[in-house]
Amino acid sequence: MYDKEFEIIGKKLFSEGLVTANFGNMSIREKGGFFITASGSFLDESTEPVFVSDSGIPCPGASSEYRVHLETYKRTTAGAQVHVHPPFAVAASFSFDEIVPQDTEGKMFCPLIPVVKGDAGSDELAQNVADALTRSPVVIARAHGTFAIGESLKECYILTSIVEHACKIIYYCGGFGGLKL
Amino acid sequence: MYDKEFEIIGKKLFSEGLVTANFGNMSIREKGGFFITASGSFLDESTEPVFVSDSGIPCPGASSEYRVHLETYKRTTAGAQVHVHPPFAVAASFSFDEIVPQDTEGKMFCPLIPVVKGDAGSDELAQNVADALTRSPVVIARAHGTFAIGESLKECYILTSIVEHACKIIYYCGGFGGLKL
Amino acid sequence: MYDKEFEIIGKKLFSEGLVTANFGNMSIREKGGFFITASGSFLDESTEPVFVSDSGIPCPGASSEYRVHLETYKRTTAGAQVHVHPPFAVAASFSFDEIVPQDTEGKMFCPLIPVVKGDAGSDELAQNVADALTRSPVVIARAHGTFAIGESLKECYILTSIVEHACKIIYYCGGFGGLKL
Amino acid sequence: MYDKEFEIIGKKLFSEGLVTANFGNMSIREKGGFFITASGSFLDESTEPVFVSDSGIPCPGASSEYRVHLETYKRTTAGAQVHVHPPFAVAASFSFDEIVPQDTEGKMFCPLIPVVKGDAGSDELAQNVADALTRSPVVIARAHGTFAIGESLKECYILTSIVEHACKIIYYCGGFGGLKL
């Protein structure tokens, strides 16, 4: 179930350059847990999502980033989540502790985008992302990518697109100012 | 009616990166009013446009930016309008009060692109955009996006593409010089 | 005739971002003249090319840039021509009188790309482009776009792609250094 | 055989902008040798790959870069190879002797990307690339492009995508610092 919805949004994410290769993952909340894309799957291809229970027990093949999704579903009322690696957002995350969009849509839908830390797949990242998502519907994990929550995958995708657009505008207006590591 | 024409131009706008997610809107003048894309619709998908009467009464679901289209149809003989968020044009709008294209096509078709102000959906924006469109077939709303008018959606799309190309060339020639807020 | 070949190459030119909207034109030499894309046609759509005789008499609807193609067929043995507006190549043309590719393919296939002047559609442009094409299979008209010649449209497209790649590499290595007007 | 697999990966490489025109080549190890894409073929089109024996005798039409693939299969256990020209990776190769990714995926999958020298098609390039591929699953030939090895074409494509993403992030964080020739 949901596989068609995952594929439609996955193709949109690809066509805008928000993710490449077999990176990123998406999930939809379901009674007793959530369905998440399989580990290593290509978001723009048709694949069967994998169930993870609310108690944190993933079925075989679930994306290793299920910890972030699990923690976020615990702490928010999100119905869906999308995590991808948009290049301008990732690059911006090295220079800012929070991104303040300058464009109209960014100001309207995510006026202050938190940038959080944590190794991919770690509990620290899960905690930091979930915590930030209680304050903003979309956050950037430094050096890694965006995490967006919403009612549906479509809403998450739109938020992700807004963040990348906002970061692109900031970049074209004068750059990010180099790495801050 | 017109839904096929909207979809064809919408797909072209997407494939060139002139708009992302569910942003932007398009309209075609019709006897007694105009048809405009629905609020929140994806321009690259097949959707039913919504009628807005000349007296400014929108049918349910019309894009919230119908005010700009309404005002523009009042003050020009435009047959169609396209509003999107091309990233180079939006970024350029922070640094210039008007854009002077340096490339051949820009010089020929829109030698002086006005940059106007106003909050999205506001009457101020509607007035400023409509006013500028009496002087130039395409304008940029600062921090927001382009508005183009023409005989047809195709003509509006071509003008939009010219503006983004012109801004891209200026950017690659040395940047926009940072934010001017 | 040739319409399928024009469309295939046109779609490739679009998918690489070498041309947008309804810009650019392509032609194939034929006994007694050449077939050229119609004025205002979209290179990625199926359209009927228009015949232009060797004596320079265009059938109705021929691209206004037929003069360049005519002059080039007179002075070279080219079997086909492609003219498009690749953004990095156009931007580079403002800063250089000739482009010296730094990448392997550029060095191999077009080690010195001439940059010429002339208004779009003018005899001056036709003369300058045709003249430069006797020395290099691809040239850039300043502020305007590339002209490539070859045995076939495919060969012209490949050369155009090489030029844009070469200019992109130069740009990413440190920029073009601003406008030189 | 394998032609479908080549085409699928070729289309992915194109859609991400990792290669353009008819550049790049791919191969799959086979009993007694390997299959490689034909010289001049478009990676995103369906074409018949050509066999090259372990003793280095290519069937007619094999990509001229078969020497690199041959040498690499001799010195590694790779099951497949992909060579393309990703623009950010190529540009980065002028400024660095090795690329140190700053993004999470780059750090995880190719923490130190060697940059090697050698003319396209030369034995020197074959030796340098094969040598570097014993230390890293993906390398960049300066001014030329990436070479990736893996179990399958898919794995090679993913590695290539990671390298281009890593170089893109470094570029957006402050540029490559100009040519070092």
XYZ file of C-alpha atoms in Angstrom:
724
model
C 0.000 0.000 0.000
C 1.021 3.645 -0.474
C 3.619 2.556 -3.037
C 2.070 4.682 -5.799
C 2.068 7.785 -3.576
C 5.709 7.213 -2.645
C 6.683 6.883 -6.307
C 4.816 10.017 -7.445
C 6.466 12.189 -4.817
C 9.816 10.471 -5.348
C 9.759 11.348 -9.041
C 8.953 14.987 -8.214
C 11.851 15.137 -5.743
C 14.190 13.789 -8.433
C 12.978 16.010 -11.223
C 13.727 19.109 -9.126
C 17.201 17.869 -8.195
C 16.325 17.607 -4.478
C 17.831 14.130 -4.277
C 20.071 11.915 -6.421
C 20.978 8.241 -6.759
C 19.430 6.067 -4.046
C 19.553 8.635 -1.267
C 16.802 10.021 0.899
C 13.796 8.335 2.448
C 10.091 8.980 2.994
C 7.482 7.664 5.394
C 3.742 7.764 6.063
C 2.245 7.308 9.530
C -0.041 4.327 9.849
C -2.014 2.746 12.718
C 0.573 1.337 15.150
C 3.613 2.634 13.323
C 4.657 3.920 9.895
C 5.649 2.790 6.432
C 9.112 3.880 5.308
C 11.000 3.450 2.040
C 13.346 0.471 1.938
C 17.062 0.809 2.570
C 18.924 1.585 -0.642
C 15.786 2.058 -2.715
C 15.573 4.715 -5.410
C 12.884 7.221 -4.460
C 11.890 7.703 -8.104
C 11.242 4.003 -8.663
C 8.266 1.909 -7.641
C 9.194 0.038 -4.468
C 7.365 -1.497 -1.558
C 7.676 0.578 1.634
C 8.507 -1.282 4.863
C 6.575 -1.163 8.169
C 8.134 0.036 11.435
C 6.104 -0.342 14.634
C 5.615 2.441 17.176
C 7.770 0.449 19.589
C 10.633 0.909 17.164
C 10.878 -2.547 15.681
C 11.591 -2.255 11.958
C 10.649 -4.950 9.490
C 13.636 -6.213 7.505
C 14.839 -3.778 4.853
C 13.647 -0.536 6.425
C 15.779 2.534 5.764
C 18.464 2.879 8.423
C 17.196 6.373 9.053
C 13.965 4.991 10.518
C 15.160 6.219 13.941
C 14.624 9.847 12.950
C 11.168 9.101 11.576
C 10.240 7.102 14.696
C 11.325 9.835 17.069
C 9.562 12.496 15.015
C 6.251 10.601 14.937
C 6.507 10.270 18.741
C 6.940 13.977 19.285
C 4.742 15.512 16.577
C 1.391 14.858 14.922
C 3.040 14.545 11.499
C 1.284 12.283 9.028
C 4.305 11.965 6.750
C 8.026 12.717 6.494
C 10.492 13.332 3.655
C 14.283 13.336 4.024
C 16.447 14.258 1.023
C 19.801 15.908 0.197
C 19.132 19.176 -1.676
C 22.557 20.612 -2.605
C 21.963 24.303 -1.818
C 20.339 23.487 1.525
C 23.196 21.150 2.464
C 25.835 23.705 1.461
C 24.024 26.487 3.352
C 23.968 24.351 6.489
C 27.758 24.666 6.857
C 27.571 28.432 7.210
C 24.451 29.055 9.263
C 22.966 27.821 12.535
C 19.576 28.733 11.163
C 18.505 29.804 7.715
C 16.415 32.965 7.346
C 14.762 32.878 3.911
C 14.697 36.189 2.044
C 12.164 35.175 -0.605
C 8.409 35.523 -0.215
C 7.547 31.810 -0.014
C 10.351 31.014 2.394
C 9.307 33.885 4.686
C 5.706 32.717 4.576
C 6.067 28.951 5.079
C 9.338 28.488 6.985
C 10.648 31.863 8.179
C 13.373 30.316 10.296
C 14.841 26.955 9.273
C 16.813 25.285 12.089
C 20.153 23.626 11.302
C 20.915 20.654 13.571
C 23.854 18.283 14.094
C 24.276 14.534 14.442
C 25.756 11.586 12.549
C 23.527 9.899 9.972
C 21.550 7.069 11.572
C 22.521 8.097 15.124
C 20.216 8.630 18.097
C 21.689 12.096 18.517
C 20.520 13.042 15.028
C 17.086 11.534 15.705
C 16.717 13.583 18.890
C 17.959 16.816 17.343
C 15.834 16.546 14.223
C 12.665 15.545 16.092
C 13.228 18.340 18.592
C 13.657 20.959 15.859
C 10.620 19.645 13.988
C 8.440 20.553 16.968
C 9.372 24.203 16.234
C 9.576 24.238 12.403
C 7.990 21.915 9.803
C 11.342 21.528 8.091
C 14.935 21.401 9.336
C 18.384 20.838 7.861
C 20.808 18.325 9.334
C 24.222 19.940 8.835
C 26.233 18.416 5.993
C 23.504 15.927 5.361
C 20.040 17.005 4.207
C 16.524 18.199 4.942
C 13.811 16.603 7.070
C 10.260 17.830 6.463
C 6.995 16.844 8.112
C 3.404 17.389 7.037
C -0.056 15.912 6.622
C 1.050 14.090 3.489
C 4.158 13.328 1.453
C 3.046 16.073 -0.931
C 3.138 18.660 1.828
C 6.598 17.472 2.890
C 7.827 17.692 -0.680
C 6.510 21.234 -1.070
C 8.270 22.332 2.136
C 11.504 20.746 0.944
C 11.217 22.547 -2.358
C 10.660 25.861 -0.530
C 13.797 25.353 1.563
C 15.969 24.577 -1.457
C 14.540 27.573 -3.327
C 15.203 29.820 -0.313
C 18.803 28.600 -0.039
C 19.315 28.981 -3.801
C 18.142 32.602 -3.634
C 20.491 33.348 -0.724
C 23.353 31.728 -2.624
C 22.733 33.637 -5.867
C 22.516 36.854 -3.841
C 26.121 36.537 -2.738
C 27.133 33.056 -1.606
C 27.170 31.281 1.746
C 30.509 32.593 2.905
C 32.535 29.419 3.064
C 32.647 26.405 5.367
C 32.151 26.827 9.109
C 33.235 23.507 10.549
C -11.806 24.153 -21.128
C -8.223 25.326 -21.691
C -6.987 22.650 -19.276
C -4.797 21.019 -21.951
C -3.190 24.355 -22.848
C -2.478 25.087 -19.180
C -0.868 21.675 -18.717
C 1.357 21.920 -21.813
C 2.761 25.296 -20.773
C 2.985 24.204 -17.146
C 5.164 21.251 -18.092
C 7.448 23.525 -20.126
C 7.786 25.933 -17.181
C 8.763 23.016 -14.928
C 11.194 21.393 -17.326
C 13.170 24.647 -17.560
C 13.247 25.104 -13.784
C 11.162 28.299 -13.907
C 8.878 27.040 -11.145
C 8.890 24.225 -8.575
C 6.431 22.383 -6.346
C 2.911 23.833 -6.497
C 3.939 27.460 -6.960
C 3.010 29.902 -9.694
C -0.243 30.478 -11.520
C -1.495 31.092 -15.055
C -4.626 32.616 -16.535
C -6.380 33.114 -19.871
C -8.774 35.999 -20.545
C -12.296 34.925 -21.390
C -15.573 36.749 -22.142
C -16.608 38.426 -18.869
C -13.531 37.437 -16.879
C -10.671 34.949 -16.965
C -9.778 31.369 -16.136
C -6.978 30.956 -13.591
C -5.217 27.896 -12.193
C -6.619 26.611 -8.909
C -5.023 27.467 -5.578
C -2.316 24.964 -4.676
C -2.421 23.175 -8.022
C 0.753 21.885 -9.663
C 1.269 23.720 -12.937
C 2.721 20.605 -14.583
C -0.333 18.474 -13.798
C -3.711 18.382 -15.518
C -6.119 20.488 -13.467
C -9.319 22.388 -14.087
C -8.784 26.175 -14.147
C -11.251 28.328 -12.178
C -13.304 31.285 -13.478
C -12.996 34.805 -12.049
C -15.454 37.443 -13.260
C -14.414 40.920 -14.431
C -16.117 42.317 -11.337
C -13.543 40.444 -9.274
C -15.667 37.616 -7.910
C -13.626 34.422 -7.927
C -15.219 30.985 -8.105
C -14.178 28.768 -5.190
C -10.627 27.464 -5.456
C -9.123 30.238 -7.575
C -5.472 31.039 -6.948
C -5.141 33.697 -4.236
C -3.077 35.700 -6.684
C -6.156 36.328 -8.856
C -6.046 39.980 -7.735
C -2.920 40.626 -9.782
C -4.416 38.935 -12.837
C -7.703 40.853 -12.430
C -5.976 44.214 -12.153
C -3.723 43.447 -15.103
C -6.611 42.438 -17.382
C -8.337 45.733 -16.457
C -5.345 47.832 -17.431
C -3.923 45.970 -20.433
C -5.210 44.078 -23.464
C -3.374 40.912 -22.350
C -4.957 37.639 -23.432
C -3.020 35.555 -20.906
C -0.737 35.795 -17.864
C 1.942 33.591 -16.304
C 3.395 34.056 -12.813
C 6.274 31.824 -11.665
C 9.352 31.909 -9.391
C 12.475 31.599 -11.561
C 15.458 31.500 -9.172
C 17.902 33.785 -11.034
C 15.204 36.390 -11.687
C 14.112 36.337 -8.032
C 17.707 36.628 -6.794
C 18.443 39.463 -9.248
C 15.413 41.383 -7.988
C 17.112 41.976 -4.610
C 19.947 43.910 -6.200
C 18.324 45.909 -8.984
C 15.377 48.288 -9.362
C 15.242 47.317 -12.987
C 17.056 44.628 -14.908
C 18.892 45.574 -18.088
C 19.525 42.374 -20.076
C 22.946 42.099 -21.713
C 22.115 39.190 -24.005
C 20.678 39.551 -27.502
C 17.219 38.108 -26.781
C 16.777 40.035 -23.563
C 17.730 43.299 -25.296
C 15.326 42.567 -28.122
C 12.218 41.405 -26.234
C 12.427 43.063 -22.806
C 15.246 45.644 -22.769
C 14.262 46.993 -19.364
C 12.579 44.683 -16.875
C 10.898 46.567 -14.008
C 11.273 45.256 -10.443
C 8.262 46.062 -8.242
C 7.353 45.618 -4.559
C 4.339 44.342 -2.640
C 3.331 41.422 -0.436
C 2.064 38.289 -2.179
C -1.703 38.452 -2.623
C -1.907 42.128 -1.603
C -3.642 44.939 -3.470
C -0.380 46.877 -3.426
C 1.318 44.091 -5.395
C -1.626 43.912 -7.801
C -1.410 47.662 -8.472
C 2.363 47.712 -8.844
C 2.530 44.689 -11.135
C -0.382 45.835 -13.328
C 1.121 49.299 -13.549
C 4.528 47.992 -14.594
C 2.944 45.626 -17.122
C 1.570 48.627 -19.009
C 5.231 49.569 -19.694
C 6.868 46.143 -20.111
C 5.374 42.735 -21.027
C 7.169 41.129 -18.081
C 8.067 42.349 -14.590
C 9.659 40.892 -11.472
C 8.040 41.229 -8.056
C 10.987 41.603 -5.666
C 11.738 38.451 -3.654
C 8.836 36.705 -5.261
C 8.726 36.022 -8.998
C 7.915 37.069 -12.547
C 4.609 38.199 -14.061
C 4.364 38.059 -17.853
C 1.526 38.986 -20.180
C 0.890 38.112 -23.822
C -1.596 36.982 -26.425
C -1.337 33.415 -25.184
C 0.163 31.354 -22.366
C 2.897 30.347 -24.809
C 3.925 33.955 -25.348
C 3.988 34.535 -21.573
C 6.128 31.446 -21.080
C 8.611 32.577 -23.737
C 8.942 36.005 -22.091
C 9.492 34.372 -18.707
C 12.177 32.148 -20.169
C 13.888 35.191 -21.714
C 13.950 36.989 -18.346
C 15.457 34.013 -16.532
C 18.053 33.557 -19.284
C 18.928 37.273 -19.113
C 19.355 37.115 -15.315
C 21.380 33.902 -15.574
C 23.773 35.569 -18.037
C 24.183 38.604 -15.764
C 24.843 36.300 -12.807
C 27.437 34.162 -14.615
C 29.151 37.368 -15.773
C 29.954 38.364 -12.199
C 27.103 37.928 -9.746
C 24.311 40.190 -8.523
C 26.283 41.943 -5.834
C 24.492 40.791 -2.723
C 21.165 41.552 -1.079
C 19.759 45.097 -1.106
C 16.922 44.966 1.401
C 11.417 15.067 -44.509
C 14.111 15.179 -41.795
C 11.467 16.250 -39.269
C 12.145 13.204 -37.026
C 15.895 13.899 -37.018
C 15.298 17.551 -36.118
C 13.021 16.561 -33.249
C 15.407 13.956 -31.797
C 18.307 16.395 -31.697
C 16.046 19.221 -30.514
C 14.960 17.162 -27.518
C 18.574 16.395 -26.655
C 19.483 20.092 -26.842
C 16.607 20.900 -24.466
C 17.287 18.135 -21.994
C 20.863 19.412 -21.525
C 19.720 23.000 -21.063
C 21.503 24.178 -24.228
C 18.405 26.057 -25.392
C 15.077 27.177 -23.882
C 11.647 28.294 -25.056
C 11.418 28.669 -28.846
C 14.972 29.839 -29.410
C 17.684 28.404 -31.609
C 17.521 26.867 -35.057
C 18.929 23.890 -36.976
C 19.442 23.085 -40.635
C 20.469 20.241 -42.932
C 22.071 20.775 -46.345
C 20.071 19.418 -49.234
C 20.476 19.398 -53.031
C 20.077 23.028 -54.154
C 19.769 24.517 -50.680
C 18.977 23.487 -47.108
C 16.119 22.729 -44.765
C 15.924 24.952 -41.679
C 13.597 24.971 -38.670
C 10.643 27.327 -38.934
C 10.647 30.753 -37.326
C 9.390 30.595 -33.746
C 9.252 26.807 -33.640
C 10.205 24.881 -30.509
C 13.231 22.729 -31.249
C 11.970 19.965 -28.953
C 8.647 19.646 -30.774
C 7.865 17.943 -34.055
C 7.723 20.601 -36.768
C 8.182 20.733 -40.505
C 11.508 22.325 -41.519
C 11.423 24.933 -44.308
C 13.491 24.950 -47.524
C 15.895 27.761 -48.410
C 17.509 27.715 -51.872
C 21.234 28.192 -52.482
C 20.423 31.516 -54.082
C 19.137 32.674 -50.715
C 15.402 32.604 -51.339
C 13.669 31.287 -48.212
C 10.283 29.599 -48.343
C 7.727 31.321 -46.084
C 8.269 30.671 -42.390
C 12.002 29.994 -42.436
C 13.936 31.039 -39.333
C 15.125 34.633 -39.693
C 18.623 33.373 -38.969
C 18.709 31.558 -42.326
C 21.281 34.142 -43.506
C 23.946 32.689 -41.229
C 23.177 29.158 -42.370
C 23.202 30.226 -46.044
C 26.536 31.981 -45.773
C 28.045 29.061 -43.861
C 26.940 26.472 -46.427
C 28.520 28.657 -49.136
C 31.868 28.790 -47.396
C 32.174 25.331 -45.839
C 31.328 21.736 -46.693
C 29.065 21.441 -43.631
C 26.182 18.998 -43.938
C 24.276 20.465 -40.981
C 24.194 23.399 -38.557
C 22.901 23.967 -35.027
C 22.479 27.368 -33.369
C 21.405 27.562 -29.713
C 21.852 29.755 -26.610
C 23.806 27.768 -23.976
C 23.990 29.997 -20.879
C 27.616 29.389 -19.841
C 28.870 29.816 -23.404
C 26.896 33.052 -23.823
C 28.142 34.420 -20.484
C 31.742 33.457 -21.311
C 31.512 35.308 -24.621
C 31.351 38.668 -22.802
C 34.764 38.169 -21.225
C 36.821 36.454 -23.899
C 37.662 37.041 -27.572
C 38.292 33.346 -27.863
C 37.646 30.516 -25.446
C 40.472 28.119 -24.635
C 38.935 24.971 -23.106
C 40.803 23.504 -20.149
C 39.029 20.150 -20.090
C 40.123 17.104 -22.066
C 37.208 17.004 -24.534
C 37.295 20.722 -25.196
C 41.048 20.586 -25.865
C 40.576 17.633 -28.195
C 37.575 18.733 -30.268
C 37.619 22.548 -30.214
C 40.897 23.794 -28.671
C 40.201 27.412 -29.579
C 36.602 28.597 -29.830
C 36.270 31.943 -31.658
C 33.926 34.610 -30.270
C 32.426 36.828 -32.975
C 30.193 39.915 -33.079
C 27.122 41.014 -35.030
C 23.436 41.701 -34.469
C 21.054 38.736 -34.633
C 19.771 38.267 -38.190
C 22.285 40.762 -39.666
C 24.605 40.227 -42.635
C 27.522 41.204 -40.423
C 26.758 38.299 -38.092
C 26.357 35.945 -41.051
C 29.761 36.958 -42.426
C 31.538 36.780 -39.083
C 30.087 33.424 -38.097
C 30.685 31.829 -41.499
C 34.218 33.174 -41.544
C 34.995 31.793 -38.078
C 33.437 28.445 -38.978
C 36.070 27.984 -41.673
C 38.633 27.891 -38.840
C 36.695 26.100 -36.061
C 33.682 23.755 -36.214
C 31.943 25.783 -33.528
C 31.889 29.495 -32.666
C 30.110 31.742 -30.174
C 28.330 34.917 -31.271
C 28.900 37.340 -28.378
C 25.859 37.823 -26.153
C 23.863 35.510 -28.349
C 24.763 31.838 -28.731
C 26.710 29.060 -30.418
C 26.855 28.060 -34.085
C 28.174 24.569 -34.810
C 28.682 22.757 -38.114
C 29.167 19.078 -38.862
C 28.276 16.147 -41.073
C 24.966 15.750 -39.256
C 22.793 17.462 -36.657
C 24.114 14.925 -34.161
C 27.689 16.025 -34.735
C 26.655 19.693 -34.346
C 24.854 18.886 -31.103
C 27.881 17.064 -29.708
C 30.131 20.027 -30.494
C 27.677 22.406 -28.849
C 27.584 20.232 -25.757
C 31.389 20.206 -25.637
C 31.523 24.018 -25.786
C 28.993 24.439 -22.968
C 30.825 21.845 -20.850
C 34.144 23.632 -21.477
C 32.660 26.995 -20.475
C 31.006 25.464 -17.406
C 34.363 24.042 -16.270
C 36.092 27.417 -16.749
C 33.294 29.111 -14.799
C 33.378 26.662 -11.876
C 37.166 27.052 -11.752
C 36.878 30.725 -10.872
C 34.328 32.667 -12.940
C 34.512 34.618 -16.165
C 35.684 37.864 -14.641
C 32.736 40.116 -15.362
C 31.313 41.806 -18.440
C 33.634 43.229 -21.111
C 31.347 45.337 -23.267
C 23.201 -9.113 -23.395
C 23.316 -6.516 -20.586
C 22.053 -3.861 -23.015
C 18.967 -3.115 -20.880
C 21.097 -2.673 -17.741
C 23.455 -0.326 -19.583
C 20.529 1.777 -20.832
C 18.837 2.049 -17.422
C 21.989 3.296 -15.740
C 22.856 5.487 -18.716
C 19.519 7.274 -18.452
C 20.070 7.857 -14.735
C 23.532 9.299 -15.395
C 22.037 11.693 -17.952
C 19.076 12.767 -15.881
C 21.421 13.853 -13.070
C 23.669 15.782 -15.445
C 26.647 13.498 -14.784
C 27.339 13.135 -18.505
C 26.250 14.858 -21.723
C 26.188 14.155 -25.458
C 27.925 10.888 -26.381
C 30.592 10.997 -23.701
C 31.455 8.496 -21.014
C 31.535 4.720 -21.072
C 30.480 1.766 -18.910
C 31.520 -1.867 -18.679
C 30.552 -5.119 -16.982
C 33.064 -7.898 -16.246
C 32.267 -11.161 -17.972
C 33.955 -14.569 -18.174
C 37.198 -14.036 -20.130
C 36.852 -10.284 -20.449
C 34.263 -7.537 -20.228
C 31.490 -5.852 -22.183
C 31.976 -2.126 -22.771
C 29.789 0.508 -24.427
C 30.580 1.176 -28.068
C 32.720 4.103 -29.162
C 30.618 7.209 -29.711
C 27.444 5.676 -28.316
C 25.009 7.721 -26.241
C 24.834 6.236 -22.754
C 21.130 7.069 -22.476
C 20.211 5.167 -25.632
C 19.821 1.456 -26.174
C 23.015 0.143 -27.745
C 24.829 -3.150 -27.949
C 27.930 -3.275 -25.713
C 31.134 -4.666 -27.236
C 33.319 -7.491 -25.847
C 36.966 -7.010 -24.900
C 39.006 -10.076 -23.950
C 41.190 -10.278 -20.850
C 44.206 -10.333 -23.136
C 43.248 -6.858 -24.244
C 41.881 -7.573 -27.695
C 38.822 -5.379 -28.289
C 36.072 -6.352 -30.713
C 35.503 -3.663 -33.358
C 33.691 -0.595 -32.064
C 34.740 -0.795 -28.408
C 35.143 2.526 -26.606
C 38.701 3.798 -26.981
C 38.857 4.028 -23.221
C 38.788 0.225 -22.925
C 42.439 0.367 -21.800
C 41.453 1.895 -18.466
C 38.721 -0.684 -17.942
C 41.081 -3.538 -18.898
C 43.794 -2.418 -16.519
C 41.294 -1.889 -13.710
C 39.759 -5.361 -14.089
C 43.299 -6.819 -13.919
C 44.114 -5.060 -10.672
C 40.793 -5.130 -8.806
C 37.863 -7.477 -8.307
C 35.431 -4.923 -9.774
C 32.365 -6.341 -11.469
C 31.561 -3.121 -13.322
C 32.934 0.315 -14.180
C 31.417 3.700 -15.045
C 33.335 6.640 -16.521
C 31.568 9.989 -17.016
C 32.291 13.747 -17.005
C 30.421 15.347 -14.070
C 31.072 19.109 -14.304
C 31.680 19.901 -10.612
C 34.002 16.914 -10.191
C 35.966 17.850 -13.313
C 36.258 21.505 -12.230
C 37.309 20.476 -8.700
C 40.046 18.270 -10.132
C 41.984 21.349 -11.327
C 42.372 22.673 -7.797
C 42.939 19.602 -5.664
C 45.251 16.576 -5.670
C 42.617 14.731 -3.702
C 39.074 15.695 -2.824
C 37.984 15.500 0.818
C 34.169 15.479 0.891
C 32.564 17.597 3.604
C 29.065 16.126 3.320
C 27.865 13.085 5.217
C 27.538 10.709 2.238
C 30.870 11.695 0.755
C 32.616 11.179 4.119
C 30.965 7.797 4.506
C 31.416 6.278 1.041
C 34.526 7.962 -0.424
C 36.290 10.018 2.276
C 39.305 10.722 0.088
C 38.854 10.877 -3.671
C 42.166 10.650 -5.560
C 42.792 12.960 -8.518
C 45.060 11.418 -11.160
C 46.670 12.573 -14.418
C 47.032 11.186 -17.917
C 45.809 11.841 -21.460
C 42.495 10.325 -22.465
C 43.001 6.868 -23.969
C 46.661 6.708 -22.903
C 48.404 3.884 -21.045
C 49.544 6.417 -18.452
C 45.921 7.234 -17.651
C 45.028 3.540 -17.532
C 47.849 2.863 -15.054
C 47.092 5.875 -12.865
C 43.361 5.258 -12.718
C 43.692 1.523 -12.061
C 46.288 2.190 -9.386
C 44.104 4.743 -7.612
C 41.068 2.446 -7.854
C 42.895 -0.102 -5.696
C 42.758 2.522 -2.897
C 39.365 4.184 -3.535
C 36.260 2.933 -5.379
C 36.098 6.161 -7.343
C 38.739 8.532 -8.717
C 38.822 11.679 -10.841
C 41.080 12.007 -13.864
C 42.124 15.666 -13.869
C 40.333 17.775 -16.481
C 38.528 14.719 -17.717
C 36.066 12.833 -15.509
C 35.303 10.179 -12.904
C 36.030 6.465 -12.932
C 34.037 4.342 -10.478
C 34.114 0.612 -9.796
C 31.635 -1.623 -8.026
C 29.770 -4.913 -8.024
C 27.312 -3.575 -10.588
C 26.754 -0.573 -12.844
C 24.234 0.640 -10.277
C 26.864 0.737 -7.550
C 29.247 2.622 -9.860
C 26.533 5.133 -10.700
C 25.759 5.730 -7.023
C 29.435 6.361 -6.268
C 29.664 8.777 -9.183
C 26.613 10.633 -7.941
C 28.152 10.885 -4.459
C 31.361 12.383 -5.861
C 29.500 15.007 -7.899
C 27.308 15.869 -4.889
C 30.405 16.191 -2.684
C 32.120 18.484 -5.201
C 28.939 20.544 -5.629
C 28.736 21.086 -1.863
C 32.387 22.160 -1.700
C 31.801 24.541 -4.610
C 28.675 26.132 -3.120
C 30.540 26.549 0.166
C 33.042 28.908 -1.399
C 34.378 27.787 -4.784
C 37.360 25.723 -5.888
C 39.892 28.522 -5.876
C 40.760 28.754 -9.542
C 42.762 26.636 -11.952
C 45.983 24.905 -10.833
C 47.578 23.781 -14.075
